[in-house]
mmCIF file of C-alpha atoms in Angstrom:
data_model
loop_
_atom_site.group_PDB
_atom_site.id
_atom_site.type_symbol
_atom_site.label_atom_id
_atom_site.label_comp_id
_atom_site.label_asym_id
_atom_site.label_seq_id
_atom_site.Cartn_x
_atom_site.Cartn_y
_atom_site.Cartn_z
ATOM 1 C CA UNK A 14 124.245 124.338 154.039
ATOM 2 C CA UNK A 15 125.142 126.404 151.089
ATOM 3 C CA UNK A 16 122.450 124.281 149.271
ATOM 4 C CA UNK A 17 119.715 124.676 151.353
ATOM 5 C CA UNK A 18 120.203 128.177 152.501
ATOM 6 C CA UNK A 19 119.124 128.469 148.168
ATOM 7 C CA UNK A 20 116.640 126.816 148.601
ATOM 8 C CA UNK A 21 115.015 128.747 150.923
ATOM 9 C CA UNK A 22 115.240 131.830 148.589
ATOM 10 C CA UNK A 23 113.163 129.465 146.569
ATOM 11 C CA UNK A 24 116.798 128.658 144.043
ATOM 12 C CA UNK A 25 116.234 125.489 143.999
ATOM 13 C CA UNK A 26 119.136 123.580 141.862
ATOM 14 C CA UNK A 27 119.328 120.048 141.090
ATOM 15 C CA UNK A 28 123.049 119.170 140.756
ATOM 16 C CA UNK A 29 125.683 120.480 143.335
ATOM 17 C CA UNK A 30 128.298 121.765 141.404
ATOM 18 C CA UNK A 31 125.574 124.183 139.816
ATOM 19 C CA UNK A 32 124.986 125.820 143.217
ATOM 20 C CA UNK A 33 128.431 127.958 142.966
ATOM 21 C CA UNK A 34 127.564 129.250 139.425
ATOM 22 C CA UNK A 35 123.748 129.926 140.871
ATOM 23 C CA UNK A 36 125.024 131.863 144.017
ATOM 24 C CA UNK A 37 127.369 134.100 142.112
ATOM 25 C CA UNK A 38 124.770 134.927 139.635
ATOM 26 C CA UNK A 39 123.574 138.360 139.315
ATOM 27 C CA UNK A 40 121.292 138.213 136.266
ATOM 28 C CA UNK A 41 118.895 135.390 135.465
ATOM 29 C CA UNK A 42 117.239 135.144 132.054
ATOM 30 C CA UNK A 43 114.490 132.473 131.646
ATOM 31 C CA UNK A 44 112.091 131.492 128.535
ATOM 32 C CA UNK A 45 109.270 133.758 128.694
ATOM 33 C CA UNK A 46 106.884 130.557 128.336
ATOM 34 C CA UNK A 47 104.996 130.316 131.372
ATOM 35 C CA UNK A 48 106.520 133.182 133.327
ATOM 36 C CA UNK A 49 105.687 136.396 130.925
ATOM 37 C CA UNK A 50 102.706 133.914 129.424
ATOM 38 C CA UNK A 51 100.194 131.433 130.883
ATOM 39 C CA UNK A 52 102.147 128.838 129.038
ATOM 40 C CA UNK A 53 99.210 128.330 126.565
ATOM 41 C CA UNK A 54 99.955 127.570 122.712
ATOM 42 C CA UNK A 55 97.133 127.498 119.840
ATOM 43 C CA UNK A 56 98.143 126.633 116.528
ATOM 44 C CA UNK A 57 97.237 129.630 114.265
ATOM 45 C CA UNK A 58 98.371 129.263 110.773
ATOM 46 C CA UNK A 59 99.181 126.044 108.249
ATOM 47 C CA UNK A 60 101.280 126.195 105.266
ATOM 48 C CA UNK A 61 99.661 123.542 102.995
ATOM 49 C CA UNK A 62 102.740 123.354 100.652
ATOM 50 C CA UNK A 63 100.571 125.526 98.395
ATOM 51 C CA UNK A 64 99.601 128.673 101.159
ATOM 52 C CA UNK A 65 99.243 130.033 104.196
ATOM 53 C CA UNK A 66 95.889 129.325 105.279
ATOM 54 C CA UNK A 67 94.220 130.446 108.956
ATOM 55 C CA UNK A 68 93.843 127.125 111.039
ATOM 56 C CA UNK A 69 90.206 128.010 111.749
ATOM 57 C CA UNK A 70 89.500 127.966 108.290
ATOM 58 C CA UNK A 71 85.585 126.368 107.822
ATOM 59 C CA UNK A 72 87.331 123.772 105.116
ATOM 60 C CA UNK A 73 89.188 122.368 108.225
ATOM 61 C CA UNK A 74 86.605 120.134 109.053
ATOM 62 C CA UNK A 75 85.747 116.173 108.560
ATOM 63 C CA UNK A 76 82.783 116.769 107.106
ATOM 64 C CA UNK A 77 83.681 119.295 104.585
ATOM 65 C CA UNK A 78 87.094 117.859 103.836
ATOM 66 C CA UNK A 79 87.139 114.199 102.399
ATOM 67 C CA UNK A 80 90.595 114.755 99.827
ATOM 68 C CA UNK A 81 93.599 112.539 100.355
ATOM 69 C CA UNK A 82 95.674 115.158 102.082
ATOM 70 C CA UNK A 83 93.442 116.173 104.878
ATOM 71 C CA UNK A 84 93.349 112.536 105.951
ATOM 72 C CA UNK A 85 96.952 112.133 105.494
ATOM 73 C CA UNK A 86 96.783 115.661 107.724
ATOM 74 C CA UNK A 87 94.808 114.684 110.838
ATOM 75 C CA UNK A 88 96.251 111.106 110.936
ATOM 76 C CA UNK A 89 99.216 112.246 111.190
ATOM 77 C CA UNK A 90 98.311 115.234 113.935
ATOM 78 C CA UNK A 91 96.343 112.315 116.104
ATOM 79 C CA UNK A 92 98.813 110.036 116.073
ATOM 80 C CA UNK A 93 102.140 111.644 116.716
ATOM 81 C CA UNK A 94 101.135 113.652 120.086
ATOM 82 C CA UNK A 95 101.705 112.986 123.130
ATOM 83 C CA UNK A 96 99.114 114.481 125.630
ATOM 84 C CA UNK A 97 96.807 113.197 127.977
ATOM 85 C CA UNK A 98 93.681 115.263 129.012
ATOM 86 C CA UNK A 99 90.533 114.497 131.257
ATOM 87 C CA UNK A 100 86.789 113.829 130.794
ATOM 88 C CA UNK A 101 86.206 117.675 129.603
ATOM 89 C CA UNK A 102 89.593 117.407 126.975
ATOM 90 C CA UNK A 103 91.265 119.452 129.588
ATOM 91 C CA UNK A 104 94.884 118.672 129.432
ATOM 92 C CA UNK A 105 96.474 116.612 132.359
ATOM 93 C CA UNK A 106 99.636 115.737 131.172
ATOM 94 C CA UNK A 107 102.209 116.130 127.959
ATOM 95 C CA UNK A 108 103.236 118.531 125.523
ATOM 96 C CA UNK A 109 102.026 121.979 125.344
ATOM 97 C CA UNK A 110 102.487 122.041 121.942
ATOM 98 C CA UNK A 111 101.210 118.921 120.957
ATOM 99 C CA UNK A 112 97.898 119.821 123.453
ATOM 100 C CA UNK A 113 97.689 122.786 120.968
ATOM 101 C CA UNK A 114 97.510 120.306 118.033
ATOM 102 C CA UNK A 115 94.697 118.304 120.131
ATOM 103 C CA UNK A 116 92.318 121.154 120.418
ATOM 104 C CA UNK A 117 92.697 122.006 116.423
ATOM 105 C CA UNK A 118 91.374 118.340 116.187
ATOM 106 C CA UNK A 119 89.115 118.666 118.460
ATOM 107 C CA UNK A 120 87.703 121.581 116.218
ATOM 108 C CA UNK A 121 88.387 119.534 113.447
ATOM 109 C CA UNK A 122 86.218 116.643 114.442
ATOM 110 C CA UNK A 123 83.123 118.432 116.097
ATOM 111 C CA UNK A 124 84.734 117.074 119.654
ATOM 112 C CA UNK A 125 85.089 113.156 118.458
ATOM 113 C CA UNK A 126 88.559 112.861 117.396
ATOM 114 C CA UNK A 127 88.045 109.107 117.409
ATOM 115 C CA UNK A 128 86.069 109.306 114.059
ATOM 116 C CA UNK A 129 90.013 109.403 113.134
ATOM 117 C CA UNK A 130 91.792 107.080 115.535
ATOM 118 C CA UNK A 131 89.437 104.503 115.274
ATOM 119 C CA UNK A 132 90.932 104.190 111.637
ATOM 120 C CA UNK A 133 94.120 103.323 112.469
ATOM 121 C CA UNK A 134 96.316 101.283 115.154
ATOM 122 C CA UNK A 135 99.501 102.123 116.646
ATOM 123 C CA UNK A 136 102.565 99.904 116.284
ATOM 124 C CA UNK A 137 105.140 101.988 117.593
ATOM 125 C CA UNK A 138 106.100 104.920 119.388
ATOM 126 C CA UNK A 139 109.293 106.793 119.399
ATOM 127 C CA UNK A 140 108.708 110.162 121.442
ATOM 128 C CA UNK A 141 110.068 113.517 122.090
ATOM 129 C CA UNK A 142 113.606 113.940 123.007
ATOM 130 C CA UNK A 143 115.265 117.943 123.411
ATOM 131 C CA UNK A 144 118.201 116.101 121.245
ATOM 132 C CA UNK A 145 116.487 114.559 118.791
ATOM 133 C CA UNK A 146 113.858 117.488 118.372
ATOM 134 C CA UNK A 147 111.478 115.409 116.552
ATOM 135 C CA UNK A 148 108.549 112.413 117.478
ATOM 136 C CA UNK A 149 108.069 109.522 115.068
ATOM 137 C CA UNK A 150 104.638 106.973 115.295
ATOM 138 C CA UNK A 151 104.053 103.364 113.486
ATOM 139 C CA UNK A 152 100.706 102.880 112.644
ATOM 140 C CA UNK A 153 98.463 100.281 110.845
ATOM 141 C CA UNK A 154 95.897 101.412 108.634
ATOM 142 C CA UNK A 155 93.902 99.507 105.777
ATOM 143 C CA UNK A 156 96.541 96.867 105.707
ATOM 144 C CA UNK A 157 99.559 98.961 105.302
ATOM 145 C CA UNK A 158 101.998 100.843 107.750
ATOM 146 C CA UNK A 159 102.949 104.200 107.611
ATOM 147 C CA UNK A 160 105.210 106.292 109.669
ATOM 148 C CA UNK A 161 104.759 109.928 110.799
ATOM 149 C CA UNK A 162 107.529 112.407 111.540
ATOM 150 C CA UNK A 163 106.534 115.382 113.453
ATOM 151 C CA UNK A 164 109.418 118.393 114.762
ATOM 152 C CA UNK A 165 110.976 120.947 114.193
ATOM 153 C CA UNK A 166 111.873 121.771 110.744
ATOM 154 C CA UNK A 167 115.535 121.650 110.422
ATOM 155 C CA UNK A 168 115.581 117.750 111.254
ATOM 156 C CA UNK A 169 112.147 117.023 109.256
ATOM 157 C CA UNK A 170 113.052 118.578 106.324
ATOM 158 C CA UNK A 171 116.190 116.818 105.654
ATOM 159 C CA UNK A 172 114.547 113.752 105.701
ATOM 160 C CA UNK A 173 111.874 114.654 103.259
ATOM 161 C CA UNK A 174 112.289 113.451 99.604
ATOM 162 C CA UNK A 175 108.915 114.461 98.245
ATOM 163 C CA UNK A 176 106.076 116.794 99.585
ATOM 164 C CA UNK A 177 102.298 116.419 98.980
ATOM 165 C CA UNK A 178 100.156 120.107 97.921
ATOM 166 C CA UNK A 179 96.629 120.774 99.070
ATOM 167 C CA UNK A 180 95.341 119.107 96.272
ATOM 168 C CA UNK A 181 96.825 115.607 96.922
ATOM 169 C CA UNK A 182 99.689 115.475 94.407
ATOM 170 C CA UNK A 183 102.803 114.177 95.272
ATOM 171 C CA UNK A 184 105.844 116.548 93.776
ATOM 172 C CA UNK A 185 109.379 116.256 94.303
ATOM 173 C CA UNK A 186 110.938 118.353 96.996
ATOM 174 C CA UNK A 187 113.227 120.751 94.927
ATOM 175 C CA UNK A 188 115.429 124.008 95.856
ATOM 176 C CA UNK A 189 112.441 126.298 94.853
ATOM 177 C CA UNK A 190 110.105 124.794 96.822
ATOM 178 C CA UNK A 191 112.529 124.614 100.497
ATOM 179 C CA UNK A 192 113.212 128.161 99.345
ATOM 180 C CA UNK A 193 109.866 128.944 99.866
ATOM 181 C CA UNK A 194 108.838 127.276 103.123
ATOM 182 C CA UNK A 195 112.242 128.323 104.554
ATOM 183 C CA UNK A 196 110.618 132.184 103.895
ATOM 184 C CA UNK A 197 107.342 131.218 105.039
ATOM 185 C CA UNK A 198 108.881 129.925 108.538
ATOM 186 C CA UNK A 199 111.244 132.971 108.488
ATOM 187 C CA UNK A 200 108.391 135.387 108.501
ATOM 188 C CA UNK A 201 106.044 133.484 111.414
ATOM 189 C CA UNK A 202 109.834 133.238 113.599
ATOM 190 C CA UNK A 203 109.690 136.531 113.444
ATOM 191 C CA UNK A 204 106.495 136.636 115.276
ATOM 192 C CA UNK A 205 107.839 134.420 117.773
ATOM 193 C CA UNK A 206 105.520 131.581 116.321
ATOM 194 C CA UNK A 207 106.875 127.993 117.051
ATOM 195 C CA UNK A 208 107.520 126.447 113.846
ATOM 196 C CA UNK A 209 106.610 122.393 113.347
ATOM 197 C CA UNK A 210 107.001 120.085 110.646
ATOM 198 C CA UNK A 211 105.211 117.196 109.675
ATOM 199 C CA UNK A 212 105.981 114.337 107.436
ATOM 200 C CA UNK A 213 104.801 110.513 106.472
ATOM 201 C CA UNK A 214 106.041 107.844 104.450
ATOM 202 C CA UNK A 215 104.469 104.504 103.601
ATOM 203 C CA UNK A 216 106.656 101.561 105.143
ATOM 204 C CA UNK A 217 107.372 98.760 102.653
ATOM 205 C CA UNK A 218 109.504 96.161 104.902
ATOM 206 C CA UNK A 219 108.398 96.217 108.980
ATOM 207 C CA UNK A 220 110.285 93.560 110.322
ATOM 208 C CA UNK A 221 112.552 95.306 112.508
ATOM 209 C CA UNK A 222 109.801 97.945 113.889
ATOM 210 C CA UNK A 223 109.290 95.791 116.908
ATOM 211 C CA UNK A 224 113.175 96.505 118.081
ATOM 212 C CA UNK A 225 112.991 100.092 117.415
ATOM 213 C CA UNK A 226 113.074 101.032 121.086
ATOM 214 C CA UNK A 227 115.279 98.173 122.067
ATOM 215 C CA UNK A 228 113.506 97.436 125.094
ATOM 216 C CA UNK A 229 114.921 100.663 126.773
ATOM 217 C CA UNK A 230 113.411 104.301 127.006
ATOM 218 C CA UNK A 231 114.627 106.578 124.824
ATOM 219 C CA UNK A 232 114.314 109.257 126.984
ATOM 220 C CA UNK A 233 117.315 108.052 129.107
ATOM 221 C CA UNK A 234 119.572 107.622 126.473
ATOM 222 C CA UNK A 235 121.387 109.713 124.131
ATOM 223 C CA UNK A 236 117.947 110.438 121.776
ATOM 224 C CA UNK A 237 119.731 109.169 118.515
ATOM 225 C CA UNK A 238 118.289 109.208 115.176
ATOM 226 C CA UNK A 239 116.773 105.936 114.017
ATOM 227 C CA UNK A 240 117.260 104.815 110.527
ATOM 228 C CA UNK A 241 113.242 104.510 109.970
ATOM 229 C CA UNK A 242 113.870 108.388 110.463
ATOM 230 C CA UNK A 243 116.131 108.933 107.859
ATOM 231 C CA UNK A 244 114.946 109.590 104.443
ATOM 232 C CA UNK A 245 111.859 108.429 102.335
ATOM 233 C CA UNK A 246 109.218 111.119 103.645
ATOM 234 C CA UNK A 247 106.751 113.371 102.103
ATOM 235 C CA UNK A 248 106.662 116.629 103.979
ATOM 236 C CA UNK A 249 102.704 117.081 104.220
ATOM 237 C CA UNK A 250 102.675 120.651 106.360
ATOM 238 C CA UNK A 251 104.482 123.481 108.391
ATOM 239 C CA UNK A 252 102.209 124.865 111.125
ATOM 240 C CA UNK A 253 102.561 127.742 113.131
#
């Protein structure tokens, strides 16, 4: 009774036991994301392991952008998303952030983001999970697999061995240089600007990337880290 008498004040709860500490609430403080916002995200700024550049920078674009790293870039960004969107590219299901990531593509490739994905295939897909805090893809791409590691920063970076600068050269990833993008993400946090990290490595031995999921979804278990997550990546971007 207690239960639906809530739910009639439109407090709806899922689990029983949380109806007590709901009805003897007197404050409630929700995430401002889709109540004091329309829930809409646009990625706004890149840090290119070299600077902060505007994401609607002119350079951003296929046909002005051929180098090593931008490929490396938008592979990475079409692959490891998860978001589904209709006949106009409005979105109809997935991540809000990731849906943000779509539409920079979309600007990206003049409205054909397949000039990318048609480069590539998928092999394997381990998505999203609130513990895990990161997404990892498998793909195939001029006979040799690479993975992608997209999330937030605190469980990409760790993982990262080497990074990879705006003009395609592959450094190691030292104290000075975490220093740095640990400042850089410091100052966007404090514009309330979601912070995401993205990564790749280039897989030498795939023989046990067909059991990564183990024929269960991950999103009903305890979202582990997989050893393909590990270690071994180059840390390619941080956008805001």
């Amino acid at each position: 009774l207690f239960r639906s008498k809530m739910m009639n004040d439109h407090n709806i709860v899922r689990k029983m036991y949380a109806c007590e500490t709901m009805g003897g609430a007197n404050y409630i403080l929700s995430d401002k994301t889709g109540t004091l916002t329309e829930n809409k995200m646009t990625l706004v700024s890149i840090y290119d392991n070299t600077s902060v550049r505007n994401a609607s920078d002119p350079s951003y674009k296929i046909s002005q952008n051929v180098s090593p790293y931008f490929e490396i870039l938008t592979d990475s960004m079409s692959c490891n998303i998860d978001v589904e969107v209709d006949s106009e590219g409005n979105q109809t299901a997935g991540s809000k952030t990731d849906y943000s990531l779509y539409k920079f593509l979309q600007v990206v490739t003049q409205g054909n983001i397949t000039k990318i994905s048609s480069n590539y295939k998928i092999i394997e897909r381990i998505p999203f999970h609130s513990q895990r805090k990161r997404m990892s893809t498998i793909i195939q791409k001029n006979g040799k697999y690479y993975a992608y590691l997209k999330g937030a920063k605190e469980y990409v970076l760790p993982a990262c061995e080497t990074y990879i600068d705006s003009s395609s050269n592959n450094k190691r990833l030292d104290k000075l240089h975490l220093d740095t993008v640990n400042k850089v993400s410091s100052e966007f946090a404090s514009q309330t600007h979601r912070c995401i990290a993205i990564a790749y490595k280039e897989l030498k031995d795939i023989s046990n990337i067909k059991a990564i999921n183990n024929n269960r979804d991950i999103n009903d278990g305890l979202g582990e880290e997989y050893e393909i997550e590990k270690k071994g990546f180059t840390k390619e971007c941080v956008q805001f």
